[in-house]
JSON list of C-alpha atoms in Angstrom, two decimals:
[
{"chain": "A", "resi": 76, "resn": "UNK", "atom": "CA", "xyz": [96.05, 147.30, -48.38]},
{"chain": "A", "resi": 77, "resn": "UNK", "atom": "CA", "xyz": [97.53, 150.74, -48.15]},
{"chain": "A", "resi": 78, "resn": "UNK", "atom": "CA", "xyz": [96.46, 153.54, -50.46]},
{"chain": "A", "resi": 79, "resn": "UNK", "atom": "CA", "xyz": [99.74, 153.29, -52.39]},
{"chain": "A", "resi": 80, "resn": "UNK", "atom": "CA", "xyz": [99.26, 149.55, -52.93]},
{"chain": "A", "resi": 81, "resn": "UNK", "atom": "CA", "xyz": [95.71, 150.15, -54.14]},
{"chain": "A", "resi": 82, "resn": "UNK", "atom": "CA", "xyz": [96.89, 152.84, -56.56]},
{"chain": "A", "resi": 83, "resn": "UNK", "atom": "CA", "xyz": [99.60, 150.54, -57.87]},
{"chain": "A", "resi": 84, "resn": "UNK", "atom": "CA", "xyz": [97.07, 147.69, -58.34]},
{"chain": "A", "resi": 85, "resn": "UNK", "atom": "CA", "xyz": [94.66, 149.99, -60.19]},
{"chain": "A", "resi": 86, "resn": "UNK", "atom": "CA", "xyz": [97.48, 151.20, -62.44]},
{"chain": "A", "resi": 87, "resn": "UNK", "atom": "CA", "xyz": [98.58, 147.62, -63.23]},
{"chain": "A", "resi": 88, "resn": "UNK", "atom": "CA", "xyz": [95.03, 146.47, -63.91]},
{"chain": "A", "resi": 89, "resn": "UNK", "atom": "CA", "xyz": [94.28, 149.56, -66.04]},
{"chain": "A", "resi": 90, "resn": "UNK", "atom": "CA", "xyz": [97.28, 148.78, -68.24]},
{"chain": "A", "resi": 91, "resn": "UNK", "atom": "CA", "xyz": [96.37, 145.09, -68.44]},
{"chain": "A", "resi": 92, "resn": "UNK", "atom": "CA", "xyz": [92.71, 145.78, -69.24]},
{"chain": "A", "resi": 93, "resn": "UNK", "atom": "CA", "xyz": [93.69, 148.39, -71.83]},
{"chain": "A", "resi": 94, "resn": "UNK", "atom": "CA", "xyz": [95.92, 145.89, -73.66]},
{"chain": "A", "resi": 95, "resn": "UNK", "atom": "CA", "xyz": [93.45, 142.99, -73.52]},
{"chain": "A", "resi": 96, "resn": "UNK", "atom": "CA", "xyz": [90.82, 142.26, -76.15]},
{"chain": "A", "resi": 97, "resn": "UNK", "atom": "CA", "xyz": [88.54, 140.29, -73.82]},
{"chain": "A", "resi": 98, "resn": "UNK", "atom": "CA", "xyz": [87.47, 140.77, -70.23]},
{"chain": "A", "resi": 99, "resn": "UNK", "atom": "CA", "xyz": [85.02, 138.40, -68.55]},
{"chain": "A", "resi": 100, "resn": "UNK", "atom": "CA", "xyz": [83.51, 139.07, -65.13]},
{"chain": "A", "resi": 101, "resn": "UNK", "atom": "CA", "xyz": [82.44, 135.98, -63.19]},
{"chain": "A", "resi": 102, "resn": "UNK", "atom": "CA", "xyz": [80.94, 135.16, -59.80]},
{"chain": "A", "resi": 103, "resn": "UNK", "atom": "CA", "xyz": [83.08, 132.68, -57.88]},
{"chain": "A", "resi": 104, "resn": "UNK", "atom": "CA", "xyz": [81.11, 132.43, -54.64]},
{"chain": "A", "resi": 105, "resn": "UNK", "atom": "CA", "xyz": [81.48, 128.97, -53.11]},
{"chain": "A", "resi": 106, "resn": "UNK", "atom": "CA", "xyz": [84.73, 127.94, -54.80]},
{"chain": "A", "resi": 107, "resn": "UNK", "atom": "CA", "xyz": [87.43, 126.52, -52.58]},
{"chain": "A", "resi": 108, "resn": "UNK", "atom": "CA", "xyz": [90.99, 127.78, -52.76]},
{"chain": "A", "resi": 109, "resn": "UNK", "atom": "CA", "xyz": [92.07, 124.68, -54.72]},
{"chain": "A", "resi": 110, "resn": "UNK", "atom": "CA", "xyz": [89.26, 125.14, -57.23]},
{"chain": "A", "resi": 111, "resn": "UNK", "atom": "CA", "xyz": [90.21, 128.78, -57.66]},
{"chain": "A", "resi": 112, "resn": "UNK", "atom": "CA", "xyz": [93.79, 127.72, -58.31]},
{"chain": "A", "resi": 113, "resn": "UNK", "atom": "CA", "xyz": [92.60, 125.25, -60.96]},
{"chain": "A", "resi": 114, "resn": "UNK", "atom": "CA", "xyz": [90.74, 128.13, -62.67]},
{"chain": "A", "resi": 115, "resn": "UNK", "atom": "CA", "xyz": [94.01, 130.08, -62.63]},
{"chain": "A", "resi": 116, "resn": "UNK", "atom": "CA", "xyz": [95.80, 127.10, -64.21]},
{"chain": "A", "resi": 117, "resn": "UNK", "atom": "CA", "xyz": [93.11, 126.84, -66.91]},
{"chain": "A", "resi": 118, "resn": "UNK", "atom": "CA", "xyz": [93.63, 130.51, -67.67]},
{"chain": "A", "resi": 119, "resn": "UNK", "atom": "CA", "xyz": [97.41, 130.19, -67.75]},
{"chain": "A", "resi": 120, "resn": "UNK", "atom": "CA", "xyz": [97.16, 127.36, -70.29]},
{"chain": "A", "resi": 121, "resn": "UNK", "atom": "CA", "xyz": [95.17, 129.70, -72.57]},
{"chain": "A", "resi": 122, "resn": "UNK", "atom": "CA", "xyz": [97.37, 132.79, -72.06]},
{"chain": "A", "resi": 123, "resn": "UNK", "atom": "CA", "xyz": [94.69, 134.48, -69.96]},
{"chain": "A", "resi": 124, "resn": "UNK", "atom": "CA", "xyz": [94.88, 136.04, -66.53]},
{"chain": "A", "resi": 125, "resn": "UNK", "atom": "CA", "xyz": [92.61, 135.69, -63.49]},
{"chain": "A", "resi": 126, "resn": "UNK", "atom": "CA", "xyz": [92.34, 138.00, -60.52]},
{"chain": "A", "resi": 127, "resn": "UNK", "atom": "CA", "xyz": [89.92, 138.51, -57.66]},
{"chain": "A", "resi": 128, "resn": "UNK", "atom": "CA", "xyz": [89.66, 142.26, -57.25]},
{"chain": "A", "resi": 129, "resn": "UNK", "atom": "CA", "xyz": [87.61, 144.48, -55.02]},
{"chain": "A", "resi": 130, "resn": "UNK", "atom": "CA", "xyz": [84.72, 145.99, -57.00]},
{"chain": "A", "resi": 131, "resn": "UNK", "atom": "CA", "xyz": [85.71, 149.61, -56.47]},
{"chain": "A", "resi": 132, "resn": "UNK", "atom": "CA", "xyz": [89.29, 148.97, -57.59]},
{"chain": "A", "resi": 133, "resn": "UNK", "atom": "CA", "xyz": [88.16, 146.92, -60.61]},
{"chain": "A", "resi": 134, "resn": "UNK", "atom": "CA", "xyz": [85.68, 149.66, -61.57]},
{"chain": "A", "resi": 135, "resn": "UNK", "atom": "CA", "xyz": [88.43, 152.28, -61.43]},
{"chain": "A", "resi": 136, "resn": "UNK", "atom": "CA", "xyz": [90.77, 150.12, -63.53]},
{"chain": "A", "resi": 137, "resn": "UNK", "atom": "CA", "xyz": [88.05, 149.42, -66.09]},
{"chain": "A", "resi": 138, "resn": "UNK", "atom": "CA", "xyz": [87.15, 153.12, -66.27]},
{"chain": "A", "resi": 139, "resn": "UNK", "atom": "CA", "xyz": [90.82, 154.00, -66.82]},
{"chain": "A", "resi": 140, "resn": "UNK", "atom": "CA", "xyz": [90.95, 151.39, -69.61]},
{"chain": "A", "resi": 141, "resn": "UNK", "atom": "CA", "xyz": [87.93, 152.97, -71.31]},
{"chain": "A", "resi": 142, "resn": "UNK", "atom": "CA", "xyz": [85.30, 150.41, -70.28]},
{"chain": "A", "resi": 143, "resn": "UNK", "atom": "CA", "xyz": [82.57, 152.08, -68.23]},
{"chain": "A", "resi": 144, "resn": "UNK", "atom": "CA", "xyz": [79.51, 149.89, -68.70]},
{"chain": "A", "resi": 145, "resn": "UNK", "atom": "CA", "xyz": [80.41, 146.76, -66.73]},
{"chain": "A", "resi": 146, "resn": "UNK", "atom": "CA", "xyz": [78.36, 146.31, -63.58]},
{"chain": "A", "resi": 147, "resn": "UNK", "atom": "CA", "xyz": [80.30, 144.91, -60.65]},
{"chain": "A", "resi": 148, "resn": "UNK", "atom": "CA", "xyz": [78.19, 143.54, -57.80]},
{"chain": "A", "resi": 149, "resn": "UNK", "atom": "CA", "xyz": [78.77, 140.93, -55.12]},
{"chain": "A", "resi": 150, "resn": "UNK", "atom": "CA", "xyz": [81.90, 138.78, -55.46]},
{"chain": "A", "resi": 151, "resn": "UNK", "atom": "CA", "xyz": [83.72, 139.10, -58.76]},
{"chain": "A", "resi": 152, "resn": "UNK", "atom": "CA", "xyz": [86.58, 137.37, -60.46]},
{"chain": "A", "resi": 153, "resn": "UNK", "atom": "CA", "xyz": [87.98, 138.95, -63.61]},
{"chain": "A", "resi": 154, "resn": "UNK", "atom": "CA", "xyz": [89.39, 136.87, -66.49]},
{"chain": "A", "resi": 155, "resn": "UNK", "atom": "CA", "xyz": [91.19, 138.79, -69.21]},
{"chain": "A", "resi": 156, "resn": "UNK", "atom": "CA", "xyz": [93.48, 138.12, -72.15]},
{"chain": "A", "resi": 157, "resn": "UNK", "atom": "CA", "xyz": [94.53, 139.17, -75.62]},
{"chain": "A", "resi": 158, "resn": "UNK", "atom": "CA", "xyz": [92.76, 136.34, -77.47]},
{"chain": "A", "resi": 159, "resn": "UNK", "atom": "CA", "xyz": [89.00, 136.76, -77.23]},
{"chain": "A", "resi": 160, "resn": "UNK", "atom": "CA", "xyz": [88.11, 133.17, -77.97]},
{"chain": "A", "resi": 161, "resn": "UNK", "atom": "CA", "xyz": [90.54, 131.56, -75.54]},
{"chain": "A", "resi": 162, "resn": "UNK", "atom": "CA", "xyz": [89.54, 133.97, -72.77]},
{"chain": "A", "resi": 163, "resn": "UNK", "atom": "CA", "xyz": [85.85, 133.16, -73.28]},
{"chain": "A", "resi": 164, "resn": "UNK", "atom": "CA", "xyz": [86.66, 129.45, -73.50]},
{"chain": "A", "resi": 165, "resn": "UNK", "atom": "CA", "xyz": [88.54, 129.64, -70.19]},
{"chain": "A", "resi": 166, "resn": "UNK", "atom": "CA", "xyz": [85.55, 131.21, -68.43]},
{"chain": "A", "resi": 167, "resn": "UNK", "atom": "CA", "xyz": [83.14, 128.75, -70.05]},
{"chain": "A", "resi": 168, "resn": "UNK", "atom": "CA", "xyz": [85.32, 125.76, -69.14]},
{"chain": "A", "resi": 169, "resn": "UNK", "atom": "CA", "xyz": [85.45, 126.90, -65.50]},
{"chain": "A", "resi": 170, "resn": "UNK", "atom": "CA", "xyz": [81.68, 127.47, -65.48]},
{"chain": "A", "resi": 171, "resn": "UNK", "atom": "CA", "xyz": [81.13, 123.94, -66.78]},
{"chain": "A", "resi": 172, "resn": "UNK", "atom": "CA", "xyz": [83.56, 122.43, -64.28]},
{"chain": "A", "resi": 173, "resn": "UNK", "atom": "CA", "xyz": [82.10, 124.23, -61.26]},
{"chain": "A", "resi": 174, "resn": "UNK", "atom": "CA", "xyz": [78.39, 124.53, -62.01]},
{"chain": "A", "resi": 175, "resn": "UNK", "atom": "CA", "xyz": [76.34, 126.73, -59.65]},
{"chain": "A", "resi": 176, "resn": "UNK", "atom": "CA", "xyz": [79.50, 128.01, -57.96]},
{"chain": "A", "resi": 177, "resn": "UNK", "atom": "CA", "xyz": [81.21, 129.72, -60.92]},
{"chain": "A", "resi": 178, "resn": "UNK", "atom": "CA", "xyz": [78.89, 131.87, -63.01]},
{"chain": "A", "resi": 179, "resn": "UNK", "atom": "CA", "xyz": [79.75, 134.12, -65.94]},
{"chain": "A", "resi": 180, "resn": "UNK", "atom": "CA", "xyz": [78.09, 137.50, -65.43]},
{"chain": "A", "resi": 181, "resn": "UNK", "atom": "CA", "xyz": [79.18, 139.89, -68.17]},
{"chain": "A", "resi": 182, "resn": "UNK", "atom": "CA", "xyz": [82.20, 140.94, -70.15]},
{"chain": "A", "resi": 183, "resn": "UNK", "atom": "CA", "xyz": [83.79, 143.25, -72.66]},
{"chain": "A", "resi": 184, "resn": "UNK", "atom": "CA", "xyz": [85.20, 142.39, -76.08]},
{"chain": "A", "resi": 185, "resn": "UNK", "atom": "CA", "xyz": [87.42, 144.97, -77.76]},
{"chain": "A", "resi": 186, "resn": "UNK", "atom": "CA", "xyz": [86.33, 147.58, -75.23]},
{"chain": "A", "resi": 187, "resn": "UNK", "atom": "CA", "xyz": [82.58, 147.11, -75.78]},
{"chain": "A", "resi": 188, "resn": "UNK", "atom": "CA", "xyz": [80.31, 145.59, -73.15]},
{"chain": "A", "resi": 189, "resn": "UNK", "atom": "CA", "xyz": [78.72, 142.28, -74.16]},
{"chain": "A", "resi": 190, "resn": "UNK", "atom": "CA", "xyz": [76.18, 140.01, -72.55]},
{"chain": "A", "resi": 191, "resn": "UNK", "atom": "CA", "xyz": [76.39, 136.40, -71.44]},
{"chain": "A", "resi": 192, "resn": "UNK", "atom": "CA", "xyz": [75.06, 135.10, -74.79]},
{"chain": "A", "resi": 193, "resn": "UNK", "atom": "CA", "xyz": [77.89, 136.71, -76.73]},
{"chain": "A", "resi": 194, "resn": "UNK", "atom": "CA", "xyz": [80.50, 135.30, -74.37]},
{"chain": "A", "resi": 195, "resn": "UNK", "atom": "CA", "xyz": [78.99, 131.82, -74.64]},
{"chain": "A", "resi": 196, "resn": "UNK", "atom": "CA", "xyz": [78.88, 132.10, -78.45]},
{"chain": "A", "resi": 197, "resn": "UNK", "atom": "CA", "xyz": [82.55, 133.11, -78.52]},
{"chain": "A", "resi": 198, "resn": "UNK", "atom": "CA", "xyz": [83.41, 130.15, -76.29]},
{"chain": "A", "resi": 199, "resn": "UNK", "atom": "CA", "xyz": [81.82, 127.74, -78.78]},
{"chain": "A", "resi": 200, "resn": "UNK", "atom": "CA", "xyz": [83.93, 129.00, -81.71]},
{"chain": "A", "resi": 201, "resn": "UNK", "atom": "CA", "xyz": [87.01, 127.03, -82.72]},
{"chain": "A", "resi": 202, "resn": "UNK", "atom": "CA", "xyz": [90.34, 128.49, -81.68]},
{"chain": "A", "resi": 203, "resn": "UNK", "atom": "CA", "xyz": [92.74, 130.14, -84.09]},
{"chain": "A", "resi": 204, "resn": "UNK", "atom": "CA", "xyz": [94.87, 127.02, -84.37]},
{"chain": "A", "resi": 205, "resn": "UNK", "atom": "CA", "xyz": [91.82, 124.84, -85.03]},
{"chain": "A", "resi": 206, "resn": "UNK", "atom": "CA", "xyz": [90.64, 127.23, -87.76]},
{"chain": "A", "resi": 207, "resn": "UNK", "atom": "CA", "xyz": [94.07, 127.16, -89.41]},
{"chain": "A", "resi": 208, "resn": "UNK", "atom": "CA", "xyz": [94.02, 123.36, -89.27]},
{"chain": "A", "resi": 209, "resn": "UNK", "atom": "CA", "xyz": [90.59, 123.29, -90.93]},
{"chain": "A", "resi": 210, "resn": "UNK", "atom": "CA", "xyz": [91.77, 125.67, -93.64]},
{"chain": "A", "resi": 211, "resn": "UNK", "atom": "CA", "xyz": [94.89, 123.61, -94.33]},
{"chain": "A", "resi": 212, "resn": "UNK", "atom": "CA", "xyz": [92.77, 120.46, -94.49]},
{"chain": "A", "resi": 213, "resn": "UNK", "atom": "CA", "xyz": [90.55, 122.07, -97.13]},
{"chain": "A", "resi": 214, "resn": "UNK", "atom": "CA", "xyz": [93.57, 123.27, -99.12]},
{"chain": "A", "resi": 215, "resn": "UNK", "atom": "CA", "xyz": [95.26, 119.86, -98.99]},
{"chain": "A", "resi": 216, "resn": "UNK", "atom": "CA", "xyz": [92.16, 117.87, -100.04]},
{"chain": "A", "resi": 217, "resn": "UNK", "atom": "CA", "xyz": [92.65, 118.26, -103.82]},
{"chain": "A", "resi": 218, "resn": "UNK", "atom": "CA", "xyz": [96.31, 117.26, -103.62]},
{"chain": "A", "resi": 219, "resn": "UNK", "atom": "CA", "xyz": [95.46, 114.32, -101.35]},
{"chain": "A", "resi": 220, "resn": "UNK", "atom": "CA", "xyz": [92.72, 113.12, -103.72]},
{"chain": "A", "resi": 221, "resn": "UNK", "atom": "CA", "xyz": [95.03, 113.52, -106.73]},
{"chain": "A", "resi": 222, "resn": "UNK", "atom": "CA", "xyz": [97.77, 111.41, -105.09]},
{"chain": "A", "resi": 223, "resn": "UNK", "atom": "CA", "xyz": [95.22, 108.74, -104.08]},
{"chain": "A", "resi": 224, "resn": "UNK", "atom": "CA", "xyz": [94.04, 108.62, -107.71]},
{"chain": "A", "resi": 225, "resn": "UNK", "atom": "CA", "xyz": [97.60, 108.34, -109.02]},
{"chain": "A", "resi": 226, "resn": "UNK", "atom": "CA", "xyz": [98.35, 105.55, -106.56]},
{"chain": "A", "resi": 227, "resn": "UNK", "atom": "CA", "xyz": [95.20, 103.68, -107.60]},
{"chain": "A", "resi": 228, "resn": "UNK", "atom": "CA", "xyz": [96.21, 104.07, -111.26]},
{"chain": "A", "resi": 229, "resn": "UNK", "atom": "CA", "xyz": [99.71, 102.77, -110.46]},
{"chain": "A", "resi": 230, "resn": "UNK", "atom": "CA", "xyz": [98.30, 99.72, -108.67]},
{"chain": "A", "resi": 231, "resn": "UNK", "atom": "CA", "xyz": [95.97, 99.01, -111.58]},
{"chain": "A", "resi": 232, "resn": "UNK", "atom": "CA", "xyz": [98.84, 99.23, -114.09]},
{"chain": "A", "resi": 233, "resn": "UNK", "atom": "CA", "xyz": [100.96, 96.89, -111.95]},
{"chain": "A", "resi": 234, "resn": "UNK", "atom": "CA", "xyz": [98.16, 94.33, -111.77]},
{"chain": "A", "resi": 235, "resn": "UNK", "atom": "CA", "xyz": [97.67, 94.44, -115.54]},
{"chain": "A", "resi": 236, "resn": "UNK", "atom": "CA", "xyz": [101.38, 93.98, -116.19]}
]
């Protein structure tokens, strides 16, 4: 890569990291090209992005985005996105699919560095859509029970008549 290409990549990543609410750094050593592509597809399904970036360039982009505490060593793959839960779920799903070859190292949520435990806890949370579904189910329960009761009363009246 030429210096201009590197500067352009750092600028693009700085903007992307600045706009994202979640950044997860993973080790991908040992993954084949096809497996890496499947991780990219998992990320695309969850509106997240995946990129293998040289450590010095990633460190510059993270510093420009206001995240200084992430340690970048060895081989790194960066997963980032606007939705914290889906980004963490993407990294966790890839780690489960490719055990021992895809390892979550560290990350940042809302610009603050977090450890592996926090990322794993976020991955276990239900998504926004699932939470909305649960809330609607709770709200609809009284109405559902009322209509079941009315239907039972109707059937009883019809049997008596």
